[in-house]
Coordinates of C-alpha atoms in Angstrom, one line a residue:
Chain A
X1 CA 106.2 72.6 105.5
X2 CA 107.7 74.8 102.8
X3 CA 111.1 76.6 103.1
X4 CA 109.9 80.1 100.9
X5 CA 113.5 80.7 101.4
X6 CA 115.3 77.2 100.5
X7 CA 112.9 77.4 97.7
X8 CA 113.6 80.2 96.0
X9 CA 117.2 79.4 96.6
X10 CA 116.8 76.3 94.9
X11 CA 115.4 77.3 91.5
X12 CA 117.9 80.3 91.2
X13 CA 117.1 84.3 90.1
X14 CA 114.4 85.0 87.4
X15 CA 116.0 84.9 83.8
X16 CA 113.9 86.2 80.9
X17 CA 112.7 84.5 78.1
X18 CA 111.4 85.0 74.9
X19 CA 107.7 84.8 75.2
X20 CA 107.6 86.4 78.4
X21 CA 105.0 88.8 76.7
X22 CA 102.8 86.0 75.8
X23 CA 99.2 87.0 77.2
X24 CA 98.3 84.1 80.0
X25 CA 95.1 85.9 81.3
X26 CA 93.1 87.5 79.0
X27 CA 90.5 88.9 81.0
X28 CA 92.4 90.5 82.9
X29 CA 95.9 91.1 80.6
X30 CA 98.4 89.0 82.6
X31 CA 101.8 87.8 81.1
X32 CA 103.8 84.7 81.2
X33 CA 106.7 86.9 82.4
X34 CA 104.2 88.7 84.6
X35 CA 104.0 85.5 86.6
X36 CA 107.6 83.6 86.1
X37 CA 108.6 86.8 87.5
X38 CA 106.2 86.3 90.4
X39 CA 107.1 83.0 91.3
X40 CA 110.8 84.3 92.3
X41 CA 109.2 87.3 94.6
X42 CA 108.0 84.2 96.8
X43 CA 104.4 83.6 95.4
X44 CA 103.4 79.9 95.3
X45 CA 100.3 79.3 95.3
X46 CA 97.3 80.3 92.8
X47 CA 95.6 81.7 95.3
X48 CA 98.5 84.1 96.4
X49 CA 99.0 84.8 92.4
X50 CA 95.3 85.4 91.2
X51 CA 96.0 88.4 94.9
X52 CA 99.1 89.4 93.5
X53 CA 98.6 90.0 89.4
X54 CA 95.0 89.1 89.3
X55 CA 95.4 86.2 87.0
X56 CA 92.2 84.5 86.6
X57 CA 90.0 87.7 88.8
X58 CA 88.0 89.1 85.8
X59 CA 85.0 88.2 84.1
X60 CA 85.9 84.3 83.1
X61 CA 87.0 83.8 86.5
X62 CA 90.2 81.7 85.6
X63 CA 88.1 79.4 83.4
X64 CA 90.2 80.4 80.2
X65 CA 94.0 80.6 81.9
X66 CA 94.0 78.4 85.3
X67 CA 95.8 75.1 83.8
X68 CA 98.2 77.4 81.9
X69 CA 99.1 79.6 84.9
X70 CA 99.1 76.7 87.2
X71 CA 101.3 74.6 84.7
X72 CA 103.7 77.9 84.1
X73 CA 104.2 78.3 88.1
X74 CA 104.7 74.4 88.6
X75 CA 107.8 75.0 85.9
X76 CA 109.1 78.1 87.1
X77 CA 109.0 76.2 90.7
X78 CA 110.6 73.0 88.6
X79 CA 108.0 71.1 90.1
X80 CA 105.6 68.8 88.9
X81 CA 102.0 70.3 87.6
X82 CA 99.6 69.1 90.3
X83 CA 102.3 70.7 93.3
X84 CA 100.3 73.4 92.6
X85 CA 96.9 73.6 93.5
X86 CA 94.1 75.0 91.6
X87 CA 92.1 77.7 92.9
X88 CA 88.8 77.5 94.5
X89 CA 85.5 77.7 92.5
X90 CA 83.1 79.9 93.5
X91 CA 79.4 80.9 93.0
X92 CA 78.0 82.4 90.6
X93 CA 79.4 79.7 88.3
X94 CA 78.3 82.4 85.4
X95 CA 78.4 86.2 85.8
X96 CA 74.9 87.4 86.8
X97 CA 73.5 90.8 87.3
X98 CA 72.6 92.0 91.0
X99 CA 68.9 92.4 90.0
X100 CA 68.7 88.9 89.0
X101 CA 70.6 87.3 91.7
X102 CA 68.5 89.7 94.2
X103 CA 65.6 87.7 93.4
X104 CA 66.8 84.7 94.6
X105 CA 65.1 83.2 98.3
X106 CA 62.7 86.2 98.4
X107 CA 62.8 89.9 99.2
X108 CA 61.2 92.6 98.2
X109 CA 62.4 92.7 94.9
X110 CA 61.0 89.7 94.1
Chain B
X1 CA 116.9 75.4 107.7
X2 CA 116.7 77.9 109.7
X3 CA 114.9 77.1 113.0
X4 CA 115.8 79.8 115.9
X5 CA 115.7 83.2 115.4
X6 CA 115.1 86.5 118.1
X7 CA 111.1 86.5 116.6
X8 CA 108.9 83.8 116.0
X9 CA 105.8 85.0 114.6
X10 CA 103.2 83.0 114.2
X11 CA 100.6 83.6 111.8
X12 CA 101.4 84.7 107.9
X13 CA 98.2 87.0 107.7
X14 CA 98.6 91.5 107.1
X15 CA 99.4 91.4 110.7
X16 CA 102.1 89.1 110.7
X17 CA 103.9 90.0 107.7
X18 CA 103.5 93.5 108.8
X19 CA 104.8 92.9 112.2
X20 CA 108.3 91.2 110.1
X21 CA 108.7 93.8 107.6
X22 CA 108.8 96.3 110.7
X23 CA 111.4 94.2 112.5
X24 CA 113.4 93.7 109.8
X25 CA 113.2 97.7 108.9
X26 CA 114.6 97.9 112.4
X27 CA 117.1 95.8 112.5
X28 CA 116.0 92.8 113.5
X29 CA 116.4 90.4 110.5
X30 CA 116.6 87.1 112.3
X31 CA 113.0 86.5 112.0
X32 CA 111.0 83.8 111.3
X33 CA 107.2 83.6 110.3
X34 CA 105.2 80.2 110.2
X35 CA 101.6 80.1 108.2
X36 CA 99.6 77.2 108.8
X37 CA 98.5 77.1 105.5
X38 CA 100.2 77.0 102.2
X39 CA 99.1 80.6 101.2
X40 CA 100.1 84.4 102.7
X41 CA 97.3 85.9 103.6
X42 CA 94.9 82.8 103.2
X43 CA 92.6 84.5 106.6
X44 CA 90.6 87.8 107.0
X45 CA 93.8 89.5 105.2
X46 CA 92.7 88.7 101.9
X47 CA 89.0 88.3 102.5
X48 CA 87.9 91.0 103.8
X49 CA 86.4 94.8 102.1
X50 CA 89.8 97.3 102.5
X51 CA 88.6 99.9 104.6
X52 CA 91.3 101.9 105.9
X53 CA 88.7 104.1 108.4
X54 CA 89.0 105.6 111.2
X55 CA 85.2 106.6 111.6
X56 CA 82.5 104.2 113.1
X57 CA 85.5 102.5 115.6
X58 CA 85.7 101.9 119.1
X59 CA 87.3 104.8 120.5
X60 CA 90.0 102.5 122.0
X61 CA 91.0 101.6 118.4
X62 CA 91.0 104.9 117.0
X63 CA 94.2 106.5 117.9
X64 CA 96.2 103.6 116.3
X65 CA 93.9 103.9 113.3
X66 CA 94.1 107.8 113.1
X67 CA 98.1 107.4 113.2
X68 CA 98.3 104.5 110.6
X69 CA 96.5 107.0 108.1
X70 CA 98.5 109.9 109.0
X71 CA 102.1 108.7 108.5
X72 CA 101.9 105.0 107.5
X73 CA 99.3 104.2 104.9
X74 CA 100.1 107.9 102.7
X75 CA 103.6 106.3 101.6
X76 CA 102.8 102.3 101.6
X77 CA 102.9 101.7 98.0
X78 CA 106.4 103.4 97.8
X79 CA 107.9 101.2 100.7
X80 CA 106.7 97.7 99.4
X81 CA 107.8 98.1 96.1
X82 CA 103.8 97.0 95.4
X83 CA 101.0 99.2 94.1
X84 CA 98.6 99.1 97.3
X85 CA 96.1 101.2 96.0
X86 CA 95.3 103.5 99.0
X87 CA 92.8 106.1 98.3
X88 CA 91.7 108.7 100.6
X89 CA 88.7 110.1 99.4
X90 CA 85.9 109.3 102.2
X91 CA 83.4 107.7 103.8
X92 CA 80.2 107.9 104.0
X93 CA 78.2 105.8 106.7
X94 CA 74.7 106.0 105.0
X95 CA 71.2 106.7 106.7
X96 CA 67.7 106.3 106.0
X97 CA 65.9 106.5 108.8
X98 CA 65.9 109.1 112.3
X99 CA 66.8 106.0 114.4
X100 CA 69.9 105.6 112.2
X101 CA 70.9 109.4 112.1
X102 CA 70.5 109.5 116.1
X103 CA 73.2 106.2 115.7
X104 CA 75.6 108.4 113.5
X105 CA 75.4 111.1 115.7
X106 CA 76.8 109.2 118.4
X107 CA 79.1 107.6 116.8
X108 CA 80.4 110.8 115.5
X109 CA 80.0 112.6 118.9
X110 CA 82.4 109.7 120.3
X111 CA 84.9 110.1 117.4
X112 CA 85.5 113.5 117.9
X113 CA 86.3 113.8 121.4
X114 CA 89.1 111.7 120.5
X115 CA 90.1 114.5 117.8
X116 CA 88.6 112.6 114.7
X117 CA 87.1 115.2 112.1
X118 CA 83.4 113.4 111.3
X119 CA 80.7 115.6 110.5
X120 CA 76.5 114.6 109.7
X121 CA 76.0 115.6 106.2
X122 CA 72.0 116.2 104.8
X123 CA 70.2 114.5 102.1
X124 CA 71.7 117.1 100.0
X125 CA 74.8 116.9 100.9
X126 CA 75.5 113.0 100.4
X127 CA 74.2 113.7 96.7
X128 CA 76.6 115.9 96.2
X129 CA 79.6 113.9 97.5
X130 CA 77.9 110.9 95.5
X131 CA 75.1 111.3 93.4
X132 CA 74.9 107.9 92.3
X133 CA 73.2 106.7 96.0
X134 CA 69.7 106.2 96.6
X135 CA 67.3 109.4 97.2
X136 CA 65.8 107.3 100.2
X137 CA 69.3 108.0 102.1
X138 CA 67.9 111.2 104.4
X139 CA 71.3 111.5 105.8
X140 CA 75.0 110.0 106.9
X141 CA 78.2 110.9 108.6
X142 CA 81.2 112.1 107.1
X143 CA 84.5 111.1 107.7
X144 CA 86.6 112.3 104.7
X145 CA 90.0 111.3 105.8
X146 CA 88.9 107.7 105.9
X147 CA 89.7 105.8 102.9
X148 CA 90.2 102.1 101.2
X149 CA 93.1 100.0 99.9
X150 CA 93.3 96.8 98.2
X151 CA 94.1 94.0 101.0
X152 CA 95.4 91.1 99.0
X153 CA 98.3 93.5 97.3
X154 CA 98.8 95.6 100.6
X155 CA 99.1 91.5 102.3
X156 CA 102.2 90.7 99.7
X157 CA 103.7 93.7 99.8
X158 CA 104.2 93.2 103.3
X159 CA 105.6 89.9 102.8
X160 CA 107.2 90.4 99.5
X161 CA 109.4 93.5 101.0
X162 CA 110.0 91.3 104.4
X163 CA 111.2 88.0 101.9
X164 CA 113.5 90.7 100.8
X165 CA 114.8 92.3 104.1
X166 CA 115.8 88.7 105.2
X167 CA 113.0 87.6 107.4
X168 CA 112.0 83.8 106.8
X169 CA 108.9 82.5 106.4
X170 CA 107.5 78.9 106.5
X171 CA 104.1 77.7 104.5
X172 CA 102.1 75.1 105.6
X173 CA 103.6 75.2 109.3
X174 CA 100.6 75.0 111.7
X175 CA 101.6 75.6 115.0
X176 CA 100.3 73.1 117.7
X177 CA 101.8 74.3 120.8
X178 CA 104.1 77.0 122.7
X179 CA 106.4 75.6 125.3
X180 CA 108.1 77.8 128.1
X181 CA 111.9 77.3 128.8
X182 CA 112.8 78.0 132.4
X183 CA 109.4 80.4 133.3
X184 CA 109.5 81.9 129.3
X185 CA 107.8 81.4 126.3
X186 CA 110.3 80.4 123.4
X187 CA 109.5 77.3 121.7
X188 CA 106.6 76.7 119.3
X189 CA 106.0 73.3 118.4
X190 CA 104.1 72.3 115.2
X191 CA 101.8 69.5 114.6
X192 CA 104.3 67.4 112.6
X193 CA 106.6 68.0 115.8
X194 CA 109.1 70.2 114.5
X195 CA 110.5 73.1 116.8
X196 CA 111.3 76.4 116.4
X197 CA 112.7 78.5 119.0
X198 CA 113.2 82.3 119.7
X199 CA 113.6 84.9 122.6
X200 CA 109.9 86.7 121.6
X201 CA 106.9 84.8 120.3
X202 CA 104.4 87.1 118.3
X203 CA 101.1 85.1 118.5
X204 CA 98.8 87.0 115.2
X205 CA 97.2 83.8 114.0
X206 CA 93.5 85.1 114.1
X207 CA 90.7 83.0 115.3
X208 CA 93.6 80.0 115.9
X209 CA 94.9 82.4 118.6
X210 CA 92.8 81.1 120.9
X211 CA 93.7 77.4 121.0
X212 CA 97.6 77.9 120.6
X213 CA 97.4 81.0 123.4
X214 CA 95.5 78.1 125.6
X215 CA 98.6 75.9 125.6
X216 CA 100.5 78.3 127.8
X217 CA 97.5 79.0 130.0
X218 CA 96.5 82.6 128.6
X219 CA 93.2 82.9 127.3
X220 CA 92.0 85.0 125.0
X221 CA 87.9 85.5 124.8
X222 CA 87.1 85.3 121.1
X223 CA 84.3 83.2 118.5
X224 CA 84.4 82.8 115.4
X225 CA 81.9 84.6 112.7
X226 CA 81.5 84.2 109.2
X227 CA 81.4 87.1 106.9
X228 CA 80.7 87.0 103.1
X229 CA 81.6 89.3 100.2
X230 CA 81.4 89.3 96.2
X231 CA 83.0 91.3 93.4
X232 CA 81.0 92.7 90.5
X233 CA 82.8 93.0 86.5
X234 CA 84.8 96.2 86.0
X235 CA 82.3 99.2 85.8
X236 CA 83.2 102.9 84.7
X237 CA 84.6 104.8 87.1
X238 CA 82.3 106.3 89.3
X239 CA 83.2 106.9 93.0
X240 CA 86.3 106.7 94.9
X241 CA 84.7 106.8 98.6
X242 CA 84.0 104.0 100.9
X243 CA 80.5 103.4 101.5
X244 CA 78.8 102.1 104.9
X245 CA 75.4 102.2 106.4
X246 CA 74.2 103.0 110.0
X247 CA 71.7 99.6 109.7
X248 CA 75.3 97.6 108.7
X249 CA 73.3 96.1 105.9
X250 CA 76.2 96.5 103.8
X251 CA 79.6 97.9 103.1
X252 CA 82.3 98.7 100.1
X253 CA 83.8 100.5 97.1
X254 CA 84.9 100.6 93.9
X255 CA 88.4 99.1 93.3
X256 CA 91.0 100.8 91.0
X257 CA 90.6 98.4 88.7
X258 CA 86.8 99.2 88.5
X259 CA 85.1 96.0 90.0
X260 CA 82.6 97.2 92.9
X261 CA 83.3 95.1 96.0
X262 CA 80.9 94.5 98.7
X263 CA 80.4 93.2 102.0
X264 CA 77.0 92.0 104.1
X265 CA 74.5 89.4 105.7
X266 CA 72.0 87.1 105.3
X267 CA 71.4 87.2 109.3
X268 CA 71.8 83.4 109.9
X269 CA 75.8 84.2 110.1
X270 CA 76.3 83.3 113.9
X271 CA 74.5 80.0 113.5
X272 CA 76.7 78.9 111.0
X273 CA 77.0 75.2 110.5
X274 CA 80.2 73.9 108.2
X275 CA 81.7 70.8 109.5
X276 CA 85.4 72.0 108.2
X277 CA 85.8 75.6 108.6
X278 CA 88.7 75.6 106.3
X279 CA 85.9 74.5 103.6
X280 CA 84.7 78.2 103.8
X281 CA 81.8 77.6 102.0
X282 CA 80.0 80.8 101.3
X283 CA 75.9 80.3 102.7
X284 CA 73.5 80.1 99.4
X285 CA 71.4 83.0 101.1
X286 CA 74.0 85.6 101.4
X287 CA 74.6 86.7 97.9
X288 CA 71.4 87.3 97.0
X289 CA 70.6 89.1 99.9
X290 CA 73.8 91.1 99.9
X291 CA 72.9 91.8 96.0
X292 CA 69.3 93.3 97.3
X293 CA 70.7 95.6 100.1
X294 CA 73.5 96.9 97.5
X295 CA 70.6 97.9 95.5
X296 CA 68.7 99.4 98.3
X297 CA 71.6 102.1 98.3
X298 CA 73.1 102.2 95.2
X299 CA 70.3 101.7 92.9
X300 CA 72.3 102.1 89.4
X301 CA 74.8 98.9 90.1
X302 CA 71.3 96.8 89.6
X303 CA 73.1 95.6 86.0
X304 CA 76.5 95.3 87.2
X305 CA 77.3 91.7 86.9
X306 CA 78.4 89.2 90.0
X307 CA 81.5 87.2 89.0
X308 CA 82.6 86.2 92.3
X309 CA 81.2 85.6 96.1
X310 CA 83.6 84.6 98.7
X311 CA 83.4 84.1 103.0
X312 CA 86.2 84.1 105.8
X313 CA 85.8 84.2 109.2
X314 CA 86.8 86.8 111.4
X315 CA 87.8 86.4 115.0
X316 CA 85.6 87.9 116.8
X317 CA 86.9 89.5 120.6
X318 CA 84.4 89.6 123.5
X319 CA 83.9 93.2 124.1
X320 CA 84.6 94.2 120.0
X321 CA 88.0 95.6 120.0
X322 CA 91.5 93.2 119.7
X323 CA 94.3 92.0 121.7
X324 CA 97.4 93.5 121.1
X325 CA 100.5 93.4 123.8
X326 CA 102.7 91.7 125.8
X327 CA 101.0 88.7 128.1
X328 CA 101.8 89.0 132.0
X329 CA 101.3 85.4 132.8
X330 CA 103.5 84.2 129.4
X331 CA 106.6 86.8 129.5
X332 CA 107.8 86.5 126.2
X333 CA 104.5 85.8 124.4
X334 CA 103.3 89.0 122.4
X335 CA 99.4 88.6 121.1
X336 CA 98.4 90.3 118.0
X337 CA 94.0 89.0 117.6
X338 CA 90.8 89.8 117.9
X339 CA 90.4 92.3 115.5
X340 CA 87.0 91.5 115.0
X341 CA 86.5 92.3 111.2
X342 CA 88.3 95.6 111.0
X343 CA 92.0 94.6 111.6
X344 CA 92.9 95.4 107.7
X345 CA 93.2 99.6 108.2
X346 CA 95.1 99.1 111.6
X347 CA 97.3 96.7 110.3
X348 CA 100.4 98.9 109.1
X349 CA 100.0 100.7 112.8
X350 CA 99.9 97.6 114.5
X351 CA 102.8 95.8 113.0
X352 CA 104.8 98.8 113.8
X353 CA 103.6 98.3 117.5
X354 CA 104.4 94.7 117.3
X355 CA 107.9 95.8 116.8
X356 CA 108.6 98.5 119.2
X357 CA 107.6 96.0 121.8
X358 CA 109.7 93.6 120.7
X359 CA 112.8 96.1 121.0
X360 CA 111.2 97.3 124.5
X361 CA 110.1 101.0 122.8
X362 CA 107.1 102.7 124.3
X363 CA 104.5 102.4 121.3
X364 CA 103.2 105.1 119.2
X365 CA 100.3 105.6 120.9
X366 CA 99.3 104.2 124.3
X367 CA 97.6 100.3 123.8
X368 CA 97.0 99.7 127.8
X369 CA 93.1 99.4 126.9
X370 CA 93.9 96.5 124.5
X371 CA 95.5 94.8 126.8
X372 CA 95.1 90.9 126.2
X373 CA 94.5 90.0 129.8
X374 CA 91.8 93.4 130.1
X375 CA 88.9 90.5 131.7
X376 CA 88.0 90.7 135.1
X377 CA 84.9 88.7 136.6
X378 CA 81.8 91.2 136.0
X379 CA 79.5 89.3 138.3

């Protein structure tokens, strides 16, 4: 069970830093401070953040920026890296156009 | 920590959150929320296609839904603090056959008795509200006060702002039981054995409903249902309306961001078979078949590129519509479930409900018909 509230008490109000502009996710222009800040509004996980800034939601799918965000959050939350857990892969492991994936199993536009 | 308060609420989904934020707005800041898992919104709050619509519902659902988008949904952005993205631009529930127009035109016979404004629009017409669908499409209704927002900020908002009113809330607390003290419900237990304990017990854990409602001898009829979805890249803006079809083959829109996002079916979903349904892993029929029924409307996305599929499931009631309200046989115990795949647009409307019962307030509108113990013997 985690105390959102304890928690955030524990590691103390957001302070700035100096690469707090430093672009995290490319794909879809996320910052460092972006997501320190984040982590002090009660956002945990990497499945709340990627909801919340979109971290790792565009075309790469997190395959560029998920160990940097989830190392950034895990020391914003002054916890060890693997307290946070990575987000769930899923399919297409590559982007693919509709008209190719709607040939898959049959249908009439095969 | 904190472990009594005046409102348990179990369940950390839209509903939930919703439900605290409204409290607290009120009031009542001594409120604690319990999430089974470790993530808000980790249910059908964050998996499912952001229609905020009104048109198409059961017409026991639509006065809660009509007053959501007439005085709750217009300012949400500005009272979370969080960019919600709700746009009210339309939707169009799509036709292609005289079987399906004869559907619409019930649907949107129904809807207007209850004071809904849904009107049948021509071939002609649907081009001209979006010319990028399909010439096959010989008709559709119209509802164009219905609308979409993004669930997954419109979920943290809620929870965000209610973190900041005070309201407490607890990850990865799954709830095993509810106890009554002395004839009322007030103490929920949780599988490690901890207990909380208040004087009202909001019960909005979706599907899970069912099990922990059971431990207090209420029962709520619901299954559980798959559904699946997938997000194309960003595309150039094109349309701001919500799209459906009469057949239900598919449903969605284009996000702000410009990523189209998409709803639908392979057909096997009520035969599921995953032996952990917290696996939720999506069926390898689906996304191709969801990609082909897209394309069967919107014939121009056939280039847009798939990045991501996804699947929750949605707790689905007996007779379609949710339970939401005080149970007779648990005083104490408020339900908030069932919502059947389209609890995202009543959400704001029904967290505010959630906390006028809780301070004894007659509701904005009248909920009798959603009452959770509604089941009588039919044979």
């Amino acid at each position: 069970m985690i105390d959102i509230r304890q928690k955030l008490d524990e590691i103390g109000p957001f302070v700035p830093g100096a690469d707090d502009g430093l672009l995290v996710c490319r794909c879809e222009e996320v910052t460092k401070g972006e997501i320190r800040r984040a982590v002090h509004e009660g956002i945990f996980t990497i499945e709340e953040m990627r909801r919340y800034l979109r971290n790792g939601m565009g075309l790469c799918q997190g395959q560029t920026c998920s160990r940097l965000v989830k190392s950034i959050m895990a020391a914003e939350l002054k916890e060890a890296p693997d307290y946070v857990e990575p987000a769930s892969a899923r399919a297409p492991m590559r982007p693919i156009e509709m008209e190719i994936l709607g040939k898959d199993q049959g249908g009439k536009h095969e | 920590m904190n472990k009594t308060a005046d409102v348990i609420i179990i369940g950390g989904g839209i509903v939930g959150c919703a439900a605290a934020y409204y409290l607290a707005k009120s009031g009542t800041k001594n409120v604690i929320v319990l999430e089974s898992t470790k993530s808000i919104g980790h249910g059908g709050s964050c998996r499912n296609g952001g229609g905020v619509r009104q048109s198409g519902r059961d017409v026991r659902e639509l006065p809660y839904a009509m007053y959501g988008i007439e005085h709750l949904w217009p300012t949400l952005s500005e009272e979370l603090g969080v960019d919600v993205e709700y746009t009210q631009k339309g939707n169009l529930r799509l036709g292609k056959t005289e079987a399906h127009l004869k559907k619409l035109q019930t649907l949107a016979d129904n809807a207007k008795k209850v004071g809904l404004g849904v009107e049948m629009v021509d071939a002609k017409e649907v081009q001209e509200i979006c010319p990028y669908l399909s010439k096959e499409i010989i008709g559709a209704s119209w509802c164009p006060t219905d609308g979409h927002a993004n669930p997954l900020t419109t979920t943290l908002g809620y929870y965000k702002r209610s973190l900041e009113l005070g309201v407490s809330y607890y990850t990865d607390a799954k709830v095993a039981s509810l106890k009554k003290i002395r004839g009322k419900v007030r103490q929920v237990i949780l599988i490690d054995g901890t207990v909380f304990e208040g004087e009202q017990v909001i019960l909005a854990a979706g599907y899970e409903s069912r099990a922990i409602a059971r431990t207090v001898g209420v029962d709520l009829p619901m299954t559980r249902l798959i559904d699946e979805m997938f997000v194309t890249e960003m595309q150039p803006h094109m349309f701001d309306i919500m799209l459906g079809t009469a057949a239900a083959d598919f449903y969605g829109h284009q996000a702000h961001h410009g990523s189209f996002v998409f709803g639908s079916e392979c057909g096997y979903e009520e035969v599921t078979d995953m032996d952990d349904p917290s696996k939720l892993y999506t069926n390898s029929m689906t996304l191709s078949a969801s990609c082909r029924a897209v394309m069967d409307y919107v014939p121009c996305l056939k280039d847009a590129k798939v990045v991501r599929s996804w699947c929750g499931w949605l707790d689905n009631a007996f007779d379609g519509v949710p339970f939401i309200g005080p149970c007779l046989d648990a005083e104490g115990l408020i339900v908030a479930c069932g919502f059947t795949g389209h609890g995202f647009g009543t959400a704001p409307a029904v967290g505010l409900m959630l906390s006028q019962m809780v301070h004894g307030e007659k509701t904005v509108v009248d909920l009798s018909a959603l009452a959770p113990n509604r089941f009588m013997p039919n044979k």
